[in-house]
Coordinates of C-alpha atoms in Angstrom, one line a residue:
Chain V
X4 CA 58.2 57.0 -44.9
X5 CA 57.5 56.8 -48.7
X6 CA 58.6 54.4 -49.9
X7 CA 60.7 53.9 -53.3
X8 CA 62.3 51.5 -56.1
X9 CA 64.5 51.8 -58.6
X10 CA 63.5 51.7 -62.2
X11 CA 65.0 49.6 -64.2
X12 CA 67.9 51.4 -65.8
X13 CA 67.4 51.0 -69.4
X14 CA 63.8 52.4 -68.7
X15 CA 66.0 55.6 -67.1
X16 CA 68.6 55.5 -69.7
X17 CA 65.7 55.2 -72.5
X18 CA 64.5 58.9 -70.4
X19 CA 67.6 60.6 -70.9
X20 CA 67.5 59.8 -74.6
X21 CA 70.6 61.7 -76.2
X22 CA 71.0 64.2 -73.5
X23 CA 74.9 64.0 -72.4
X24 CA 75.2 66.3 -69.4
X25 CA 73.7 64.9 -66.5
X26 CA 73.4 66.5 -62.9
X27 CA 72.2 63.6 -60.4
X28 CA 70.4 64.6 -56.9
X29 CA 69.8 62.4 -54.3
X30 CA 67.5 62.8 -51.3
X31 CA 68.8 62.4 -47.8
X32 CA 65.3 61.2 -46.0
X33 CA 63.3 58.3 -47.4
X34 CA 65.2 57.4 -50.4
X35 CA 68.6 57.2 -48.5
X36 CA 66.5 55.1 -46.2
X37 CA 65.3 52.8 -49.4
X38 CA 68.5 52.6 -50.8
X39 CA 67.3 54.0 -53.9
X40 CA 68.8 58.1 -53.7
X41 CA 71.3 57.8 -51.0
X42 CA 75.5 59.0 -51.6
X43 CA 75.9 55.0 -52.4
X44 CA 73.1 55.2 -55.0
X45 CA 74.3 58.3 -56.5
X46 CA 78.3 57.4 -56.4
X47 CA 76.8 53.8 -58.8
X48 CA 74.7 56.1 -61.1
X49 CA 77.2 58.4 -62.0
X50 CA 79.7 55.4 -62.8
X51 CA 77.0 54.0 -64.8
X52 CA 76.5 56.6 -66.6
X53 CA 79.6 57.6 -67.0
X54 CA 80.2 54.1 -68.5
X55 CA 77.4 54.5 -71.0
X56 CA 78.8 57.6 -72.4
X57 CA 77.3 60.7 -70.3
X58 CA 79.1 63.3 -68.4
X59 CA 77.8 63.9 -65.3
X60 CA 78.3 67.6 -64.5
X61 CA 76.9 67.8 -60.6
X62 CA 75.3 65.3 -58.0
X63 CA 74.1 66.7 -54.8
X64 CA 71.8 65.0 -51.5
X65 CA 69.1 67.7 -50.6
X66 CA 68.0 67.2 -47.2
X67 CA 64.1 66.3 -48.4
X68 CA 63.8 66.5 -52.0
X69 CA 59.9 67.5 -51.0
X70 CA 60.9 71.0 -49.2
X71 CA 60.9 73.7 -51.9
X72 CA 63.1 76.2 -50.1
X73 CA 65.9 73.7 -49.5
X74 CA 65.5 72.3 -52.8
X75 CA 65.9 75.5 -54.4
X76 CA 69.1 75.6 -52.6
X77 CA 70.5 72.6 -53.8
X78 CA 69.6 73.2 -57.5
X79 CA 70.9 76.4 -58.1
X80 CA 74.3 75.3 -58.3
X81 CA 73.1 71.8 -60.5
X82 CA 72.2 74.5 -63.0
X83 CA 75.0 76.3 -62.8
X84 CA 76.7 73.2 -64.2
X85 CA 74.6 73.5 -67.4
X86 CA 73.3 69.6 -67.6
X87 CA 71.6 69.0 -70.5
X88 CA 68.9 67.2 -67.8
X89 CA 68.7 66.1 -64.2
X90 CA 68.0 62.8 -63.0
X91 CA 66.4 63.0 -59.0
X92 CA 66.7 60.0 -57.2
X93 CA 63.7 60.7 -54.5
X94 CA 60.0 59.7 -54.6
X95 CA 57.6 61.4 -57.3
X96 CA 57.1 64.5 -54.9
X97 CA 60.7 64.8 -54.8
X98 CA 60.4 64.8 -58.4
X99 CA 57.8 67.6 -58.6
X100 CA 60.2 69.8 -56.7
X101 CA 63.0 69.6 -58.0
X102 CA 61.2 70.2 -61.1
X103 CA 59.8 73.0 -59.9
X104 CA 63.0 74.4 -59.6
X105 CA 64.8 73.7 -62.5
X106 CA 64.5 75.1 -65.9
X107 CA 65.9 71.8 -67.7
X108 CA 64.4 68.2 -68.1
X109 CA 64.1 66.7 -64.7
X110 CA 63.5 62.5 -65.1
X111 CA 63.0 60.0 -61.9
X112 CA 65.4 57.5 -61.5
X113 CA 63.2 55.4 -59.2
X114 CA 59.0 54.2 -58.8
X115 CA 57.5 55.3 -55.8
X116 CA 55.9 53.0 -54.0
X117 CA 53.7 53.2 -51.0
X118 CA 53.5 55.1 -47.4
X119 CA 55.0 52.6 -45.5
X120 CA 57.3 51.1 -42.4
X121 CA 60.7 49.5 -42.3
X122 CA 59.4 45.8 -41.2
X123 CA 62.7 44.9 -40.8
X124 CA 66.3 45.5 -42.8
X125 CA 65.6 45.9 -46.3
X126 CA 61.8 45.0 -46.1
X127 CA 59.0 48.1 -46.3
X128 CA 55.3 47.5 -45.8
X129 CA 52.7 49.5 -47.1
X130 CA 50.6 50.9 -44.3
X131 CA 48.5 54.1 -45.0
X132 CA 46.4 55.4 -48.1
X133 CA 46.7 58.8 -46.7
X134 CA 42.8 59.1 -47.2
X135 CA 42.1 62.0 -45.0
X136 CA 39.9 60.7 -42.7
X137 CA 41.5 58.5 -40.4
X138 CA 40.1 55.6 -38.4
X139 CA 43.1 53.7 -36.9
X140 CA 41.2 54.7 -33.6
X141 CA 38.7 52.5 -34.2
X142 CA 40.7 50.0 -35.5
X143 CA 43.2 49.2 -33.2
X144 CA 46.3 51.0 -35.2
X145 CA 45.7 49.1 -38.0
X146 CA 44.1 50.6 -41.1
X147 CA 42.3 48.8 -43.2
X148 CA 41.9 50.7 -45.5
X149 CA 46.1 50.1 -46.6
X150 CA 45.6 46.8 -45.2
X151 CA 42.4 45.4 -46.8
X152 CA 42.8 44.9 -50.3
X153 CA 39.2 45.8 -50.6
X154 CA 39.4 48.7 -48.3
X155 CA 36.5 47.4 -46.3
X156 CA 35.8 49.4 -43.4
X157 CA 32.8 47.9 -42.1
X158 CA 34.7 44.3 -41.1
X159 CA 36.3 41.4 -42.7
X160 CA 34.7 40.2 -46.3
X161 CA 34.2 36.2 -46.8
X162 CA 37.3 35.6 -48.8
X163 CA 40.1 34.7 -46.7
X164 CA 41.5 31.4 -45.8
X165 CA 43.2 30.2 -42.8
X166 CA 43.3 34.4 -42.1
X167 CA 45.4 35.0 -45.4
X168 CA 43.7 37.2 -48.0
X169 CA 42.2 36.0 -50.8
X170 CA 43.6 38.1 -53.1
X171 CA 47.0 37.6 -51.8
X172 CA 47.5 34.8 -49.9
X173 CA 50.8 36.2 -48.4
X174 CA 49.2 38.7 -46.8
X175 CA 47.1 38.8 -43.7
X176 CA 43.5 39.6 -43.5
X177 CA 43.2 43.1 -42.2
X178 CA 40.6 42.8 -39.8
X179 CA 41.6 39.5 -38.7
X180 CA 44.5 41.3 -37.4
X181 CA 42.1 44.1 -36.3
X182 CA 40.4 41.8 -34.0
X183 CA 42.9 40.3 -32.5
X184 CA 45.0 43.3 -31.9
X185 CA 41.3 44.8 -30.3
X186 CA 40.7 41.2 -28.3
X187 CA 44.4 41.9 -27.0
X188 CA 43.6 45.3 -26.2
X189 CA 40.2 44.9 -24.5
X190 CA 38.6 46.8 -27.1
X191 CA 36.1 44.5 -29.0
X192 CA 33.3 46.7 -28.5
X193 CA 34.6 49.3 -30.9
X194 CA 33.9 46.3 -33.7
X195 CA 30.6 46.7 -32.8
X196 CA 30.1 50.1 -33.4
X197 CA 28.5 51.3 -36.4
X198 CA 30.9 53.7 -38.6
X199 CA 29.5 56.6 -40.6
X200 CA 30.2 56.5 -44.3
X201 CA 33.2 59.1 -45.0
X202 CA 32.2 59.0 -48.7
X203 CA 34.8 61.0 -51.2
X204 CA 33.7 64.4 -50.8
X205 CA 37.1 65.5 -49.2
X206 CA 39.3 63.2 -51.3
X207 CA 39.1 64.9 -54.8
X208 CA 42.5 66.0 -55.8
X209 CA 45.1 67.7 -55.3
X210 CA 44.3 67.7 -51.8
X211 CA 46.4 70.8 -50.3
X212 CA 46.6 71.6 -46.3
X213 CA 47.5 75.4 -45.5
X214 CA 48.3 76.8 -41.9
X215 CA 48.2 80.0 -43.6
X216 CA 44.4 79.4 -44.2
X217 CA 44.5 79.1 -48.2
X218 CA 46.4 77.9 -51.1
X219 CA 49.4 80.2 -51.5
Chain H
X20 CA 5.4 43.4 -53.1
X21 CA 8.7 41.0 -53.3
X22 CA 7.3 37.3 -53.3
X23 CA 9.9 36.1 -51.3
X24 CA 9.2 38.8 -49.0
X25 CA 5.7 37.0 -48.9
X26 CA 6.8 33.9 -48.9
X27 CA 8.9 34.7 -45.6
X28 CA 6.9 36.8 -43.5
X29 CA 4.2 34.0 -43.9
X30 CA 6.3 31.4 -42.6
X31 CA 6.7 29.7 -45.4
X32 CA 9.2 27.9 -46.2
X33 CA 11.9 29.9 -48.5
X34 CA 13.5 28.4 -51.5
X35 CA 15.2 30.3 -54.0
X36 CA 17.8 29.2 -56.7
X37 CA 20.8 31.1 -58.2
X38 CA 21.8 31.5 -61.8
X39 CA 24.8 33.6 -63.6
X40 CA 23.9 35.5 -67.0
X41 CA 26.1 34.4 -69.9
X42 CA 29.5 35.8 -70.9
X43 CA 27.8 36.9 -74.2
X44 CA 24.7 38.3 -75.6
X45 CA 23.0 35.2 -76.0
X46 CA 20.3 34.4 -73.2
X47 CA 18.4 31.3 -74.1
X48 CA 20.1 28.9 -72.1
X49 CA 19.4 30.9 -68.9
X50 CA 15.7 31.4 -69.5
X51 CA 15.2 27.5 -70.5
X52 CA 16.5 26.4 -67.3
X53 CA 14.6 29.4 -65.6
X54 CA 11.6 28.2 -67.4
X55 CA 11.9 25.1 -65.6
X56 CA 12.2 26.9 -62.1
X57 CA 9.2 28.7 -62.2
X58 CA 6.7 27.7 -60.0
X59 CA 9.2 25.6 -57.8
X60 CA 11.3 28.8 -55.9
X61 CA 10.2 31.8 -54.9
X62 CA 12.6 33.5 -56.5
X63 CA 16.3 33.2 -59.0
X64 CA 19.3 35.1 -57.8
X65 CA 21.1 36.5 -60.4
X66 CA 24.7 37.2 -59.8
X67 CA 27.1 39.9 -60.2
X68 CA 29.8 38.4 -61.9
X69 CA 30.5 36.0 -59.3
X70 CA 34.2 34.8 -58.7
X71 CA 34.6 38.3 -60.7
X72 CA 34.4 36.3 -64.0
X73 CA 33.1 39.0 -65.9
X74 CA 29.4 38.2 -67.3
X75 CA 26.7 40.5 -69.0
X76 CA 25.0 42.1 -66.1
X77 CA 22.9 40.9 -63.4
X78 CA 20.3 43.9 -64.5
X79 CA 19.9 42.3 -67.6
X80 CA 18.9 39.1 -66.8
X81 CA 16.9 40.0 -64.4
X82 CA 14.9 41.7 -66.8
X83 CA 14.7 38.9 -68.6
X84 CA 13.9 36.2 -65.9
X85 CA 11.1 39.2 -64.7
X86 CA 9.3 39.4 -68.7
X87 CA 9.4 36.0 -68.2
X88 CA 7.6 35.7 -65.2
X89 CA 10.0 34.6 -62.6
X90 CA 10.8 36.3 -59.7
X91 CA 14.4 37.9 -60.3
X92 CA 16.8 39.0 -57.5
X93 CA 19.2 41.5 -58.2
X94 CA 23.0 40.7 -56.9
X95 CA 24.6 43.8 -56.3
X96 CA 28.4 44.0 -55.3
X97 CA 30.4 47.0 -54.7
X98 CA 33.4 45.5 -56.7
X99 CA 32.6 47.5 -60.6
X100 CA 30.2 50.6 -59.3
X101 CA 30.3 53.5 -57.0
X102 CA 27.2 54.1 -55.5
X103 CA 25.8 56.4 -58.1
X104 CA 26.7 53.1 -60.4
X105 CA 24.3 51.2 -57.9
X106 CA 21.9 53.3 -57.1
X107 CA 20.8 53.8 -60.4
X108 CA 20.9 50.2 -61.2
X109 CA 18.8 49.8 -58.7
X110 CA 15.9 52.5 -59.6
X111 CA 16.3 50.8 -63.7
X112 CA 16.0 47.5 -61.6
X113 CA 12.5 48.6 -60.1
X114 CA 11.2 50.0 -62.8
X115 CA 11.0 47.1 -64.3
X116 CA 9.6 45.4 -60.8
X117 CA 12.6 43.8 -59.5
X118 CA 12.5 44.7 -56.0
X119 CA 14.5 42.0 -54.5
X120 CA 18.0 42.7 -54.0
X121 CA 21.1 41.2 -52.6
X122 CA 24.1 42.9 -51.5
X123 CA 27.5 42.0 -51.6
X124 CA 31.1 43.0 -51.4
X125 CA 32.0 41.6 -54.1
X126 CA 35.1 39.1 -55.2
X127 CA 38.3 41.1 -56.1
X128 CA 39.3 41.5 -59.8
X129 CA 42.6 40.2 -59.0
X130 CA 40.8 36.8 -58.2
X131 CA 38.7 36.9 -61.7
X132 CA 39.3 36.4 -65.3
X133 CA 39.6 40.4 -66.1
X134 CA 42.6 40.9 -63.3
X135 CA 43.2 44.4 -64.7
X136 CA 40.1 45.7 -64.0
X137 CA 40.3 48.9 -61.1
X138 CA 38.2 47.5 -58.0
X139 CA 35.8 50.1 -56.7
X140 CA 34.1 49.4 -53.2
X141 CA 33.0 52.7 -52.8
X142 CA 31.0 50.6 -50.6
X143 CA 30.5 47.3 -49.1
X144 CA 28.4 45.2 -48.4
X145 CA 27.4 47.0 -45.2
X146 CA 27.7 50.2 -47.5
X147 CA 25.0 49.4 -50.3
X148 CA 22.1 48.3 -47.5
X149 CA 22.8 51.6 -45.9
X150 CA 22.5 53.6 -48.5
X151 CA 19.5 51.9 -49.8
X152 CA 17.6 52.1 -46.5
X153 CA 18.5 55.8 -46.5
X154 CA 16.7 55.7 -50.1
X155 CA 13.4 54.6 -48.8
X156 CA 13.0 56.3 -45.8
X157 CA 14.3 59.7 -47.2
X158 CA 13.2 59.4 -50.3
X159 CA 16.1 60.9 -51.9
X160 CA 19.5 59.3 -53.7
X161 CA 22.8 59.1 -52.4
X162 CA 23.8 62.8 -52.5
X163 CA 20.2 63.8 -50.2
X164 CA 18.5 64.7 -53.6
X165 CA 15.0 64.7 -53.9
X166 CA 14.1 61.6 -56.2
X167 CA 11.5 62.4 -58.8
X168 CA 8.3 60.4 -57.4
X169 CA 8.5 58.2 -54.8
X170 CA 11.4 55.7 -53.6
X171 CA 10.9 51.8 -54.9
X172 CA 10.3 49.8 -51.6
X173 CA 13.0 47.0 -51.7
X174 CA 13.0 43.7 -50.1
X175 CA 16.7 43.7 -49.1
X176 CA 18.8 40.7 -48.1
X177 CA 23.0 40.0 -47.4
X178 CA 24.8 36.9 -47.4
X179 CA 26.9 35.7 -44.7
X180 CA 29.9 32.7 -44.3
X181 CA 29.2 31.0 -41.4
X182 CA 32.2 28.5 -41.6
X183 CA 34.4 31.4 -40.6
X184 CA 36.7 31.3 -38.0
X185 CA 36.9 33.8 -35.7
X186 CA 33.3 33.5 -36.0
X187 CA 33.1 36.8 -33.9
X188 CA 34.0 39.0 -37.0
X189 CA 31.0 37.0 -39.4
X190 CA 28.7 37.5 -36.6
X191 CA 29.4 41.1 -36.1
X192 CA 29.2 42.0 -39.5
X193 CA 25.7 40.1 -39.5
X194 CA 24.7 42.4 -37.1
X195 CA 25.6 45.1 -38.7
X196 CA 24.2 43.9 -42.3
X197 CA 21.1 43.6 -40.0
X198 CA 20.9 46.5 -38.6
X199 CA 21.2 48.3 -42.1
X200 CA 18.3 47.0 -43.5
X201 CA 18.6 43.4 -44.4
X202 CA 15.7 41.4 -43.9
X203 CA 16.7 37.9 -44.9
X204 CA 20.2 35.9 -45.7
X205 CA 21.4 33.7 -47.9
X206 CA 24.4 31.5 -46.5
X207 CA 27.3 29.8 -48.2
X208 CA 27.0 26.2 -49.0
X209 CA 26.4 24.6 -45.9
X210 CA 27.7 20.5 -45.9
X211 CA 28.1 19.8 -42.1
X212 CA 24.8 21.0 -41.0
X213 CA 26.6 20.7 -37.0
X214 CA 28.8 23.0 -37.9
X215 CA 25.2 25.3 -39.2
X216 CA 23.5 24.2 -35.9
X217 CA 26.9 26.1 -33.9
X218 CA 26.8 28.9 -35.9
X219 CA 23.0 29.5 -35.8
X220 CA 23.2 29.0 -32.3
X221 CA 25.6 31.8 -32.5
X222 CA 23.3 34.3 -34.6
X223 CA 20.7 33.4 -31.8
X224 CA 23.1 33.9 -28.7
X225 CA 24.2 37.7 -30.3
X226 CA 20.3 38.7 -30.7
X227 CA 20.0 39.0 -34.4
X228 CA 16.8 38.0 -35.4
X229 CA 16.5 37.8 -39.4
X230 CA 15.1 35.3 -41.7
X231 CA 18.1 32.9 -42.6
X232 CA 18.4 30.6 -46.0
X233 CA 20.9 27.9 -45.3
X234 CA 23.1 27.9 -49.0
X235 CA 23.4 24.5 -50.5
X236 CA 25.5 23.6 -53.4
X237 CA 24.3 20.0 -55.2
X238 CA 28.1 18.0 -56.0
X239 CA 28.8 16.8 -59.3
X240 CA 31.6 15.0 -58.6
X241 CA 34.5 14.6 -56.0
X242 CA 36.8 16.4 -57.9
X243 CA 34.5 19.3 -57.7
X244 CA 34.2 19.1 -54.0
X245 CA 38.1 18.9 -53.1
X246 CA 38.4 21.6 -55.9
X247 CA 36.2 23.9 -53.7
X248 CA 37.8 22.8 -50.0
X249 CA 40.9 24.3 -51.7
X250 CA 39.8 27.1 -53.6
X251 CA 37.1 28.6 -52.0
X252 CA 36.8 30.1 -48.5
X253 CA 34.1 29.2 -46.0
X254 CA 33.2 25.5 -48.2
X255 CA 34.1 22.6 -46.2
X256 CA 32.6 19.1 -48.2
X257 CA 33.3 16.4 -45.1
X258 CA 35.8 13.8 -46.2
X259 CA 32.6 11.1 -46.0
X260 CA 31.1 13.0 -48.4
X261 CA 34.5 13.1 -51.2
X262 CA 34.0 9.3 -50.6
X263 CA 31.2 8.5 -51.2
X264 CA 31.2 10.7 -54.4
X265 CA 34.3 9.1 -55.3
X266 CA 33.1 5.3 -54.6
X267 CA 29.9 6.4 -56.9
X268 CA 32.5 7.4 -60.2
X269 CA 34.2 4.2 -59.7
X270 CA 31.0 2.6 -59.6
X271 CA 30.5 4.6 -63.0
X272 CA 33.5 3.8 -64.1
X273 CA 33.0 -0.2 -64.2
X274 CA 29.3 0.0 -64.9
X275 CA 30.2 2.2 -67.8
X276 CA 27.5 4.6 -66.7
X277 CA 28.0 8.3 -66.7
X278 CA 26.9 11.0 -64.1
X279 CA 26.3 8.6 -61.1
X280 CA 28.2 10.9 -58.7
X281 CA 26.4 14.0 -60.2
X282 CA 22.9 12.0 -59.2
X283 CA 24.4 11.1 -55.6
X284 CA 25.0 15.4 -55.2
X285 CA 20.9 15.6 -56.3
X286 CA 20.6 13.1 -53.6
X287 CA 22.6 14.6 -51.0
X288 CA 21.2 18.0 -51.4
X289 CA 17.9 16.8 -51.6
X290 CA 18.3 14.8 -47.8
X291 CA 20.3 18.1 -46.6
X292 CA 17.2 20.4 -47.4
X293 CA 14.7 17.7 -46.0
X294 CA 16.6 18.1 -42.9
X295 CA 17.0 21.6 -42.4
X296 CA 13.0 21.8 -43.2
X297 CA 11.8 18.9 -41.4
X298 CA 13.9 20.1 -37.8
X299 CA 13.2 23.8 -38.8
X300 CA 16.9 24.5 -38.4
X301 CA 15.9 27.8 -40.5
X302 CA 13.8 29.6 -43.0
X303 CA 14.7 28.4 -46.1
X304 CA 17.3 27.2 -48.2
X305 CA 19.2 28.7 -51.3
X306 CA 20.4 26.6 -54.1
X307 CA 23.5 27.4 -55.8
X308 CA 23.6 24.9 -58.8
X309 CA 26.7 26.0 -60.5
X310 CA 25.4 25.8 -63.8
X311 CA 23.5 22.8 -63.4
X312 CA 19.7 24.8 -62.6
X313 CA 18.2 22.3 -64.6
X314 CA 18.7 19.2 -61.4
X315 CA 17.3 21.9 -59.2
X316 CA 13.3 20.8 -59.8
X317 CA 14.5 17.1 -59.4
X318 CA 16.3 17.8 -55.8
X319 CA 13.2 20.1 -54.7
X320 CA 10.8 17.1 -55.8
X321 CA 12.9 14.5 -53.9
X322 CA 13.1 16.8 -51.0
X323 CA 9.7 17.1 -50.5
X324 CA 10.0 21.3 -51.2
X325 CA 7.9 23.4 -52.9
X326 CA 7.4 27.2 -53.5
X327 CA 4.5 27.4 -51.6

């Protein structure tokens, strides 16, 4: 899930500038599972903003806000509303599409955080870089390279303390937790093995992946 | 050919000191206290903005140290370069002589005094020795291109933390270090040379053979020591040390005498090293003086040490 927070909203409000129409769309995945671009979220924005002297014209959820052909969908009829601008409520892909699709001003209403997992009610941890090359194989189903703060994929650096990371102490050390998932699992011997260097080659971006065998 | 390389592969008995270039352009006070090292360690680390305090370069002062006749070794981390960043520090390094390295991950900016600073590690520790070995055996730089004349031979070396628990994961990453081309290590400050006995026992027990140099860190007082137990990870000063460090600046304190407990840390290190030479618990020893290089004759001369 990608996960997302809200900006504060004088930093949206300072986005929409003197625009006074305003279409609002939500996302119904990841942001309705942050509570950051849900039908809650959406229903307090427009009251807010309705409050601080906008009109808001439309609101709708898309599905995904990342899926152009059911975005496209879903801003046809915002337009046809005339908003001066749109504010999405979705990660910054969802953004990008709806942008993409709209031929006025399209602002985020929330940061985007991290790829993560729902810990638990209302907490999200960070848990994949997306680098393109993954290792969790090796690793026990832990990455370290979202886990590390160094991104160290050849073992555990000197720096942490009572298995807490130096650079945060709140956090674990990755491959602290590595090893003891791996000692757990029977699988120490894949510590031992040497891993070849990846480099960056693949990782220059934007990345793009195709079944249709090139960039349409 | 690297003199500590020499030094080691003769059996001698390793001693090497460390030193951090100035946060400015102003040199002098590292080559005074170098100019009273020379003769008395094989070599003088020079760090890469330890603690990732930002410094002038390690490059540079190894220059320096080198035109001056001492036996630089250039502290490489992964934290501020990618490895074009290193590799080409590497071949100014050698150019100049300096064929000693050190590799290290390197301290996270978040930790230092420049905390916006983008970390790199484009490679580790693990990383750097590998693509240095590469270097020298292919002949060609990071990207497999033909270097222009042949590769610098290197004398490479790795540190390792041996107060580290699981121990396991410090040991396995020796190996590793090991097996990419590292051909001695420097250690973190060793104070409970048991707790060194366990782990080289350890090192022995998983195979690795390398040439090890047991860190030790001289205290100036006992502030400084429970200052490091808290702060910094793998340094454990035994409590009977903090004491007697502390009974020494109350001795100060009524004498009205200054910098007793700093003279007690010469004498401390100065018995550690005389230990871990005289049983031959390893190859050599590497002082970390913190600032204070200049005590760093007077602890070799009371252990008995010298660059041989």
């Amino acid at each position: 899930m990608i996960i997302t927070q809200k900006k504060p909203v004088e930093e949206l409000m300072g986005l929409l500038g003197e625009a006074k129409r305003v279409a609002i769309i939500g996302c119904g995945s990841c942001a309705t599972a942050c509570h950051t671009g849900g039908d809650p979220e959406i229903a307090e924005l427009k009251t807010y903003l309705e409050a601080h002297g906008k009109t808001v014209v439309a609101t709708a959820v898309a599905d995904y806000c990342c899926m152009n052909l059911g975005v496209k969908g879903k801003v046809k009829p915002l337009m046809a509303a005339q908003p001066d601008c749109i504010v999405c409520m979705s990660c910054g892909d969802g953004v990008q599409c709806v942008a993409n699709n709209a031929s006025v001003p399209v602002y985020p209403s929330n940061n985007t955080m991290f790829l993560g997992e729902a810990v638990r009610f209302g907490q999200w941890e960070e848990a994949c870089h997306l680098c393109g090359n993954c290792v969790l194989g090796q690793t026990g189903g832990i990455c370290p390279i979202a886990h590390c703060a160094k991104s160290l994929v050849n073992g555990p650096c000197g720096g942490q303390k009572n298995g807490k990371c130096e650079v945060n102490p709140e956090n674990d050390c990755a491959w602290i937790l590595i090893y003891k998932r791996l000692e757990a699992l029977g699988q120490l011997d894949k510590l031992a093995q040497t891993r070849e260097d990846k480099g960056y080659r693949d990782v220059s971006y934007p990345r793009t992946v195709s079944l249709r065998g090139k960039k349409s | 050919m690297s003199v500590l390389q020499n030094a080691l592969d003769a059996g001698k008995f390793g001693v090497t000191a460390e030193m951090a270039p100035p946060k400015g352009c102003d040199f002098s006070a590292q080559l005074d206290a170098a100019a009273l090292l020379a003769g008395k360690v094989h070599a003088v680390n020079v760090t890469d903005m330890q603690s990732a305090s930002l410094k002038a370069s390690s490059l540079g002062l190894c220059i320096h140290l080198k035109q001056a006749g001492l036996e630089p070794i250039l502290q490489i981390t992964g934290r501020d370069r990618n490895r074009m960043g290193i590799l080409g520090d590497v071949l100014s390094a050698a150019s100049f002589g300096i064929d000693t390295i050190l590799a290290l991950t390197g301290d996270h900016p978040v930790v230092g005094d420049c905390p916006e600073s983008k970390p790199v590690y484009d490679l580790d520790s693990v990383g750097i020795l590998k693509m240095l070995a590469k270097m020298q055996q292919t002949g060609c730089d990071c990207g497999g291109n033909e270097l222009t004349g042949p590769a610098p031979k290197l004398y490479m070396g790795a540190s390792v933390t041996p107060l580290y628990e699981p121990l396991f994961l410090q040991i396995n990453k020796l190996r590793q270090k090991v097996d990419s081309g590292a051909m001695y290590i420097q250690t973190q400050g060793i104070f409970d040379l048991d707790m060194f006995r366990r782990f080289l026992d350890e090192v022995d027990k998983a195979g690795i053979r390398t040439h090890i140099m047991a860190g030790v860190i001289p205290l100036k007082a006992a502030g400084m020591a429970r200052y490091m137990n808290e702060n910094v990870p793998g340094i454990a000063v035994p409590q009977a040390m903090i004491d007697r460090l502390a009974a020494e600046g109350e001795r100060g304190k009524e004498l009205g005498v200054k910098g007793l407990p700093a003279k007690l840390g010469i004498e401390m290190a100065a018995e550690m090293i005389a230990k871990i030479k005289d049983e031959k618990l390893c190859d050599g020893v590497h002082i970390m003086a913190i600032g204070a290089e200049r005590n760093i004759p007077a602890i070799l001369e009371k252990a008995g040490v010298t660059a041989e």
